Coordinates of C-alpha atoms and ligand atoms in Angstrom, one line a residue:
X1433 CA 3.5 -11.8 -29.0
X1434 CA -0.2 -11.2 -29.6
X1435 CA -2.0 -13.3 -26.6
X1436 CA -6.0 -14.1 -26.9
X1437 CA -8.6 -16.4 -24.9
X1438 CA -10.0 -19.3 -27.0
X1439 CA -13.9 -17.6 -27.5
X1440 CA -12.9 -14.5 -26.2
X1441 CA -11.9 -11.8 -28.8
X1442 CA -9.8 -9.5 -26.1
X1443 CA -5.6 -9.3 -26.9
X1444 CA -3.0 -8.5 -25.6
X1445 CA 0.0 -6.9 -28.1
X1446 CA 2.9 -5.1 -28.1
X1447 CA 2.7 -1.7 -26.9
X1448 CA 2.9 0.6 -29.5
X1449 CA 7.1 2.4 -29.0
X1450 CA 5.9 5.7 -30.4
X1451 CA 3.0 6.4 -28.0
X1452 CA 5.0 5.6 -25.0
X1453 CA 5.7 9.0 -24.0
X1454 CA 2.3 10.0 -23.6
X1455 CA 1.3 7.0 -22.0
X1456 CA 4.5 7.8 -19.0
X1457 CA 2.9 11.8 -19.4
X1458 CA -0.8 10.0 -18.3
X1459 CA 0.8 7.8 -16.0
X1460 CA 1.7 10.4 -14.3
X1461 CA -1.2 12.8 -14.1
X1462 CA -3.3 9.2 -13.1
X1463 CA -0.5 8.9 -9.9
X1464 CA -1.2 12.7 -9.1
X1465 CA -4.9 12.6 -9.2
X1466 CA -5.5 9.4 -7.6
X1467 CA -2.6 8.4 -5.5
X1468 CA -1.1 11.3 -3.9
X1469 CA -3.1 13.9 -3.9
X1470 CA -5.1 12.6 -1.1
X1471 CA -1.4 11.5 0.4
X1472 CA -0.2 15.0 0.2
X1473 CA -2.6 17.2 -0.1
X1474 CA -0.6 19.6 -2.0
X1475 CA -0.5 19.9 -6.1
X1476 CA 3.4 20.4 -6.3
X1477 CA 4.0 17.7 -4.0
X1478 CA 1.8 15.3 -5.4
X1479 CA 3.2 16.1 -8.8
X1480 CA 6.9 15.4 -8.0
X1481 CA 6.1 12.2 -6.1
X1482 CA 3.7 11.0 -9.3
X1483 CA 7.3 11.7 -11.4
X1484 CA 9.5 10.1 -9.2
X1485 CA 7.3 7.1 -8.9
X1486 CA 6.8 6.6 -12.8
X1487 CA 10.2 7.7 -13.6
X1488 CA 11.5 4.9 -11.0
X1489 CA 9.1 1.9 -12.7
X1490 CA 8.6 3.6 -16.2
X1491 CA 11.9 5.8 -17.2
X1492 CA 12.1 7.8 -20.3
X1493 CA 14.2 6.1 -21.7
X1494 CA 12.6 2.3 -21.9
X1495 CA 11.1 0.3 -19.3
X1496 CA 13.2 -2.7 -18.0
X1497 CA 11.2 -4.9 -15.2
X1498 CA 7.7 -3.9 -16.3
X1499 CA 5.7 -5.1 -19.2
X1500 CA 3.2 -2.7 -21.0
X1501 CA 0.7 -4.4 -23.3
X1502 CA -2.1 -2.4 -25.8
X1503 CA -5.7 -4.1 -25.0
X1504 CA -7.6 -5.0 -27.8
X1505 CA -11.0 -6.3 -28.0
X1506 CA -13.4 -7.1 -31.0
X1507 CA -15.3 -3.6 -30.6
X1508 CA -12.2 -1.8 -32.0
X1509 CA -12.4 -0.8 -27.6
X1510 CA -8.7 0.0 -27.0
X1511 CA -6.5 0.5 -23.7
X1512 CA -3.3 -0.7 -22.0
X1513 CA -2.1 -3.0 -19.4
X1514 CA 1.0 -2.2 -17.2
X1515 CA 2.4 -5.2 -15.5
X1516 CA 5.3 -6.3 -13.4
X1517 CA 6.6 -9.7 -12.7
X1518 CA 7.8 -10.1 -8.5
X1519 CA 8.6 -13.6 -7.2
X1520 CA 6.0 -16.1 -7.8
X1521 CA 3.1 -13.0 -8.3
X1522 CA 2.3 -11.3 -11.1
X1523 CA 1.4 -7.7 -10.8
X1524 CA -1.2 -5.2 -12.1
X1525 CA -0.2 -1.9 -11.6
X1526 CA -2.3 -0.1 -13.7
X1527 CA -4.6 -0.5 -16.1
X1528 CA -7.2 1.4 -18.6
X1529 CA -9.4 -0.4 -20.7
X1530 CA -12.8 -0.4 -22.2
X1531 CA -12.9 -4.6 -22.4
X1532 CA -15.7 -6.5 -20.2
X1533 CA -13.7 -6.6 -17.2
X1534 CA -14.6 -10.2 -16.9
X1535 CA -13.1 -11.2 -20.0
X1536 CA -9.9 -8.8 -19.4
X1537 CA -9.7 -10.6 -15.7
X1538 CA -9.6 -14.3 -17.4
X1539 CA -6.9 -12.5 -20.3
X1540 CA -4.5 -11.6 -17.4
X1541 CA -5.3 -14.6 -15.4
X1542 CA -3.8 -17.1 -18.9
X1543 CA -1.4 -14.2 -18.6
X1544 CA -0.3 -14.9 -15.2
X1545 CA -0.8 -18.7 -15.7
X1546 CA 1.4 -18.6 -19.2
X1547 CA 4.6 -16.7 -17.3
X1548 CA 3.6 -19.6 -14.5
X1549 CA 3.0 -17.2 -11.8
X1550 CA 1.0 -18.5 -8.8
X1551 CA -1.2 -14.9 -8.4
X1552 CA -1.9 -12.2 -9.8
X1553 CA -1.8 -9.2 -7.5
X1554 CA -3.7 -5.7 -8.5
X1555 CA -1.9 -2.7 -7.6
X1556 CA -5.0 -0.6 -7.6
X1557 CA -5.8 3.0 -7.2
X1558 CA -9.4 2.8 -5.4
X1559 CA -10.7 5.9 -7.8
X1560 CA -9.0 4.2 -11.1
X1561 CA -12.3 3.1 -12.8
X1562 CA -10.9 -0.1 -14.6
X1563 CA -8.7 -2.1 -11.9
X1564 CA -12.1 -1.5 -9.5
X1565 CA -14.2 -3.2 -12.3
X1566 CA -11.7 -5.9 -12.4
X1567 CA -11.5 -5.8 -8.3
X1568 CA -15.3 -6.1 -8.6
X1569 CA -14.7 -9.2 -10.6
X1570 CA -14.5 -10.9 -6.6
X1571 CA -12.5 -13.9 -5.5
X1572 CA -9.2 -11.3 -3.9
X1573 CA -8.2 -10.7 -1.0
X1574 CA -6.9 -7.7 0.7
X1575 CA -2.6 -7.8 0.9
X1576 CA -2.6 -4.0 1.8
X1577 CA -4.0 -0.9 2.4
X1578 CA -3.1 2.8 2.2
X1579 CA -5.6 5.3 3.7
X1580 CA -6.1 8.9 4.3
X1581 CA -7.6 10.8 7.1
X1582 CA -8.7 14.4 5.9
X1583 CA -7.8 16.5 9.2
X1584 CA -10.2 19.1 7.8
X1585 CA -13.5 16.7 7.7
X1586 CA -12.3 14.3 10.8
X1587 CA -14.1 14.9 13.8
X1588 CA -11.7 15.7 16.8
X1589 CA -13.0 14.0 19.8
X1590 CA -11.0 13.8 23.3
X1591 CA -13.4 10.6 24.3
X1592 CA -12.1 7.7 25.7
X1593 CA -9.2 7.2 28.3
X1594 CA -6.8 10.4 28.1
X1595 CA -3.3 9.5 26.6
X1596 CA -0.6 12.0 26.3
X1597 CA 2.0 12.2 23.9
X1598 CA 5.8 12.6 24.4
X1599 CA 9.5 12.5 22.6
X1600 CA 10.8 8.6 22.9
X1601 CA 14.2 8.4 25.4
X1602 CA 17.0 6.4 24.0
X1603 CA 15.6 3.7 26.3
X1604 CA 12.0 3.8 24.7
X1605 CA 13.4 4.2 21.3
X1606 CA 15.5 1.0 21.9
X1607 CA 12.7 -0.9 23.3
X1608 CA 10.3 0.5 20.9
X1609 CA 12.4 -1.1 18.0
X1610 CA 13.5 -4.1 19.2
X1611 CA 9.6 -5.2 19.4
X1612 CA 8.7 -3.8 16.3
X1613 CA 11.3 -5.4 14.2
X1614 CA 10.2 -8.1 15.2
X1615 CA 6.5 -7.7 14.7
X1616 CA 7.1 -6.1 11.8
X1617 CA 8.9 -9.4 10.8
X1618 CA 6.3 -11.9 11.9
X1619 CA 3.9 -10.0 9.4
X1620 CA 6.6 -10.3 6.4
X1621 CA 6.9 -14.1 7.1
X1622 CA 3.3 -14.7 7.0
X1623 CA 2.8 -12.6 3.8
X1624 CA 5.8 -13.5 2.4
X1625 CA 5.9 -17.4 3.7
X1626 CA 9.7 -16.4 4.3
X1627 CA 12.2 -18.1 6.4
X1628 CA 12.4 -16.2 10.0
X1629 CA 16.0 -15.1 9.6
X1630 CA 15.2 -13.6 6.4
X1631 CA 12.3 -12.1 7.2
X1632 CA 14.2 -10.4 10.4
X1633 CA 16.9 -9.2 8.3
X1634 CA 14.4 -7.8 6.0
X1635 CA 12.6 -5.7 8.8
X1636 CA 15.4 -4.8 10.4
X1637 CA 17.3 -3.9 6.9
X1638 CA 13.6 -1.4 6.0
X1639 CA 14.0 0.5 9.7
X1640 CA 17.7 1.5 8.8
X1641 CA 16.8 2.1 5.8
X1642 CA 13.8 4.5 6.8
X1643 CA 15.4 5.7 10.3
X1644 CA 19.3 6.0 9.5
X1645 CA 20.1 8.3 12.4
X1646 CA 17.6 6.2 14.6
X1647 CA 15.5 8.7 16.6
X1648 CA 16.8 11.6 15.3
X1649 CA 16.3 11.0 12.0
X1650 CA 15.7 14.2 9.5
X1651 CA 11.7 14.9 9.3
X1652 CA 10.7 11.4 11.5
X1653 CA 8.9 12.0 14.7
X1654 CA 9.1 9.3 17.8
X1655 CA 6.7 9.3 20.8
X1656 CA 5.9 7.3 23.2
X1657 CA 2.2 6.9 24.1
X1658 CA 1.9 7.7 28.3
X1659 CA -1.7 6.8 29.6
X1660 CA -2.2 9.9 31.3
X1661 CA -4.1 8.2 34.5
X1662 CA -1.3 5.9 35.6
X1663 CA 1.4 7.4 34.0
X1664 CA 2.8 4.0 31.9
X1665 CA 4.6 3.9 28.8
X1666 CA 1.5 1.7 26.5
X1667 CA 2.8 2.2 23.2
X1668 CA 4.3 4.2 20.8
X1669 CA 3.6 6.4 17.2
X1670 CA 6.0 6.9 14.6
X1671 CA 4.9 10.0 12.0
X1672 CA 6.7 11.3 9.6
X1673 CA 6.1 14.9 8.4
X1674 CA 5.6 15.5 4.8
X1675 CA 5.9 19.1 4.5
X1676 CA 3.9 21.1 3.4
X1677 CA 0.9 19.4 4.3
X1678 CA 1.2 15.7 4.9
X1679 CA 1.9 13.4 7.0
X1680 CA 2.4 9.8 7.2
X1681 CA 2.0 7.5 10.4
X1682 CA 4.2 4.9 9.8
X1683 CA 3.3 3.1 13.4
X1684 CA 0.9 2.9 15.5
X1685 CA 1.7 0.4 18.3
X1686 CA 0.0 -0.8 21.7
X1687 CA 1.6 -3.1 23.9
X1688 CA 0.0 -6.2 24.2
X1689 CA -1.2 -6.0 27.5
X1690 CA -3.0 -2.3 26.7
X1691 CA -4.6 -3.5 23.5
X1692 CA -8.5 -3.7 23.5
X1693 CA -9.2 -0.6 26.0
X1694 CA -9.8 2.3 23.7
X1695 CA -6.0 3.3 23.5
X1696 CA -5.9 2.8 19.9
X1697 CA -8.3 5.1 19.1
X1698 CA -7.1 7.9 21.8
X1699 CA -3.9 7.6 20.5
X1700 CA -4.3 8.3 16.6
X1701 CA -6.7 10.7 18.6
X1702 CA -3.7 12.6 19.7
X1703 CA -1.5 11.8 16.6
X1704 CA -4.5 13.7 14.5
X1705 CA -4.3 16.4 17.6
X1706 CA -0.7 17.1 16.9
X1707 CA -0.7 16.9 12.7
X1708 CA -3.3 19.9 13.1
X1709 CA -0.8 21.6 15.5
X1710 CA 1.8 21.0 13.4
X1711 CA -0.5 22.5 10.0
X1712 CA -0.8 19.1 8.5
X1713 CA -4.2 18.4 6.2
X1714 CA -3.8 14.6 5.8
X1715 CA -2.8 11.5 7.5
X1716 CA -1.7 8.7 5.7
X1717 CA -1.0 4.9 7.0
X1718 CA -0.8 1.4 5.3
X1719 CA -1.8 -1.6 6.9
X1720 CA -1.6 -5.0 6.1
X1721 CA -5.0 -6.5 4.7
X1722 CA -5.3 -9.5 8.0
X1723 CA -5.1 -6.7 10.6
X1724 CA -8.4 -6.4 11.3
X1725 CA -8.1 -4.4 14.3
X1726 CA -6.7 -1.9 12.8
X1727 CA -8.4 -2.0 9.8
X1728 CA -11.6 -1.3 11.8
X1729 CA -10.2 1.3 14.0
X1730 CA -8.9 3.5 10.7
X1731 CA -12.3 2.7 8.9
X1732 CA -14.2 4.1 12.4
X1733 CA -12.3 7.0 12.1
X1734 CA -12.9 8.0 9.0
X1735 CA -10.0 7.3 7.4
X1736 CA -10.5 6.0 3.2
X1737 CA -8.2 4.0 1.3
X1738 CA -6.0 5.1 -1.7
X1739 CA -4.8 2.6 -3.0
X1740 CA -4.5 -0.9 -2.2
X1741 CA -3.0 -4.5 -2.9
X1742 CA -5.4 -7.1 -4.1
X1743 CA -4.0 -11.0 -5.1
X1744 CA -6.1 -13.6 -6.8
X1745 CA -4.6 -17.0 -6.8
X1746 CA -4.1 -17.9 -10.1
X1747 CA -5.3 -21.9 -10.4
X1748 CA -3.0 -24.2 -12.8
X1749 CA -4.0 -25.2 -16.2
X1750 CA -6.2 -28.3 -16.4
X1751 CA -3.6 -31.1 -17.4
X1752 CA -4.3 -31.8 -21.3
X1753 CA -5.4 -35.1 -21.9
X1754 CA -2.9 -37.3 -23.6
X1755 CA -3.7 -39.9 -26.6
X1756 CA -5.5 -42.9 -25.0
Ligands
COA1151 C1 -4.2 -1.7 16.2 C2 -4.0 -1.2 17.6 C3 -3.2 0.1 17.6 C4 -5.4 -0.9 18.1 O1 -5.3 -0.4 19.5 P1 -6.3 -0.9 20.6 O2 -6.0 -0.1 21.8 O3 -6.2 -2.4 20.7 O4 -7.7 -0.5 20.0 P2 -8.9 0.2 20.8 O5 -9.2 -0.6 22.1 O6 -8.6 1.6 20.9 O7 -10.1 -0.1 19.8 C5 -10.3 0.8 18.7 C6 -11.1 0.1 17.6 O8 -10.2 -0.8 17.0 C7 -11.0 -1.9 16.5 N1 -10.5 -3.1 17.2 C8 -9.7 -3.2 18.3 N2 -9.4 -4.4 18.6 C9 -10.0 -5.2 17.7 C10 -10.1 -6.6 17.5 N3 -9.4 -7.5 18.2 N4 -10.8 -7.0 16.4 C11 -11.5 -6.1 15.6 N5 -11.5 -4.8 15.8 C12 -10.7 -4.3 16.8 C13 -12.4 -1.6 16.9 O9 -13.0 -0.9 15.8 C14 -12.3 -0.7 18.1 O10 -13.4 0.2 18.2 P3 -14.6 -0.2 19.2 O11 -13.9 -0.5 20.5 O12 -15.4 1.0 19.2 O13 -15.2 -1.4 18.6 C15 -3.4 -2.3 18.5 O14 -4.2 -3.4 18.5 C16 -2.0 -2.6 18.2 O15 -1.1 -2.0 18.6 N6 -1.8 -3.7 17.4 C17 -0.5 -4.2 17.0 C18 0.3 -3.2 16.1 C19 -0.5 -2.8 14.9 O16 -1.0 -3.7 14.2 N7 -0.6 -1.5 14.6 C20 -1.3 -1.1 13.4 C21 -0.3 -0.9 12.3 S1 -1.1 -0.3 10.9

């Protein structure tokens, strides 16, 4: 059903069946260019996770769970939202459109407000030109964050107290996932605003799924970080290896009594150390949008964001005023 803004000429209409194959076929060259190339750092890699990722959200044969709607504005300007409905949000997660991104912003927004979602949430690349217009538009916050660390262009500096890093024991392993399942579930609460025993179950439920054999685990990598000077156990790192030239870190973790001292920093020091050891080009992490520690310690290190999560609280209609 054709959807427009009282004043403001932009719609949003069905999306046309017979161009849907080209759209998936741009879809996926957008995902390679912008998302995971700078992931990967390899063409064939970054071409088969761009396919798996649209086939999973967009298959060939139909979507079903995501919404694609043709832009139109007054200008004859043409383009295309893709959305997705999750919980109480709705999502953006792409888009391509010549409309004032103010008006298009307010479009979604009645969108969003129409399906009675509570925000809308844009799934951006950083280097897709119309969700940063629309991220321009202000008023988001940051859910998420995935970045990149060129290993080529970082500086490699051994600054700072000397850490050292080794395999995880059984023993550190265990220790090392009891605390972050539960860290890990703290965060999901508060973004979330889950119970506790369903955001624990969650955590734990994404480590099985993403460590089934535990340390051992084909192509994961588990280390403690030792400071070298006393010898302790501070922390640990969690990489995978993305062959053939990625990697992704999918922890970095101090203990709370060795935060604040310049471990951080030596320790995705050493993790950079070892990816260029290992032949890896890129580092990639996510972090949530409120950890501003980390945040700051990525940004100092050069690291750049690929894509992140945005969400806009979508306020309620004004109540309509009834007959006196
Ligand atoms: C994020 C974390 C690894 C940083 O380690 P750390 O040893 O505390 O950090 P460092 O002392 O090495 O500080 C490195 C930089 O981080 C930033 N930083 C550290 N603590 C900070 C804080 N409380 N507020 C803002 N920035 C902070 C600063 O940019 C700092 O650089 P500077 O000292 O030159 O200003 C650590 O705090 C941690 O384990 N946190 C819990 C787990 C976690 O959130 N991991 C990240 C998952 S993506």
């Amino acid at each position: 059903m054709a959807r427009s803004l009282p004043g403001v000429t932009v719609q949003l209409l069905p999306f046309p069946a017979a161009d849907y194959a080209a759209w998936r076929a741009a879809q996926v060259e957008r995902r390679r260019r912008w998302q995971f190339t700078p992931l990967w750092a390899d063409d064939a890699a970054a071409t088969a996770q761009a396919r798996e990722a649209v086939d999973e959200l967009a298959p060939a044969e139909g979507l079903s769970g995501t919404q694609l709607l043709r832009v139109l504005d007054s200008d004859g300007d043409d383009g295309w939202v893709w959305l997705m409905r999750q919980e109480r949000d709705l999502l953006v997660l792409d888009a391509e459109s010549d409309a004032p991104p103010d008006r298009l912003l307010a479009l979604l927004e009645a969108h969003a407000r129409a399906a009675s979602a509570t925000a809308l949430i844009l799934d951006r690349m950083v280097a897709a030109p119309t969700t940063a217009a629309l991220a321009a538009q202000g008023g988001f916050t940051v859910v998420s964050q995935t970045m990149a660390l060129d290993l080529a262009d970082a500086v490699d500096t051994e600054d700072g107290p000397p850490v050292t890093l080794r395999p995880m024991t059984d023993a550190s392993f265990a220790a090392y996932l009891d605390a972050a399942v539960d860290e890990y579930a703290r965060e999901i609460r508060s973004t979330d605003h889950v119970a506790w025993g369903e955001a624990l179950d969650h955590s734990r439920k994404d480590y099985e799924d993403l460590l089934p054999q535990g340390r051992a685990s084909a192509g994961h990598v588990l280390l403690d970080v030792v400071e070298s000077q006393a010898g302790a156990r501070v922390g640990a790192l969690w990489l995978e290896v993305r062959p053939p030239s990625a990697a992704f870190a999918y922890d970095v973790y101090l203990q709370p009594d060795w935060r604040g001292r310049g471990l951080g920093r030596a320790a995705v020091g050493a993790a950079a150390r070892w990816c260029r050891g290992e032949g890896v080009r890129v580092l990639g992490l996510s972090v949530f949008g409120r950890n501003a520690a980390a945040r700051a310690l990525y940004d100092s290190l050069g690291f750049t964001v690929v894509v992140e999560a945005l969400r806009r609280p979508v306020e309620p209609a004004p109540p309509v005023a009834g007959p006196r």
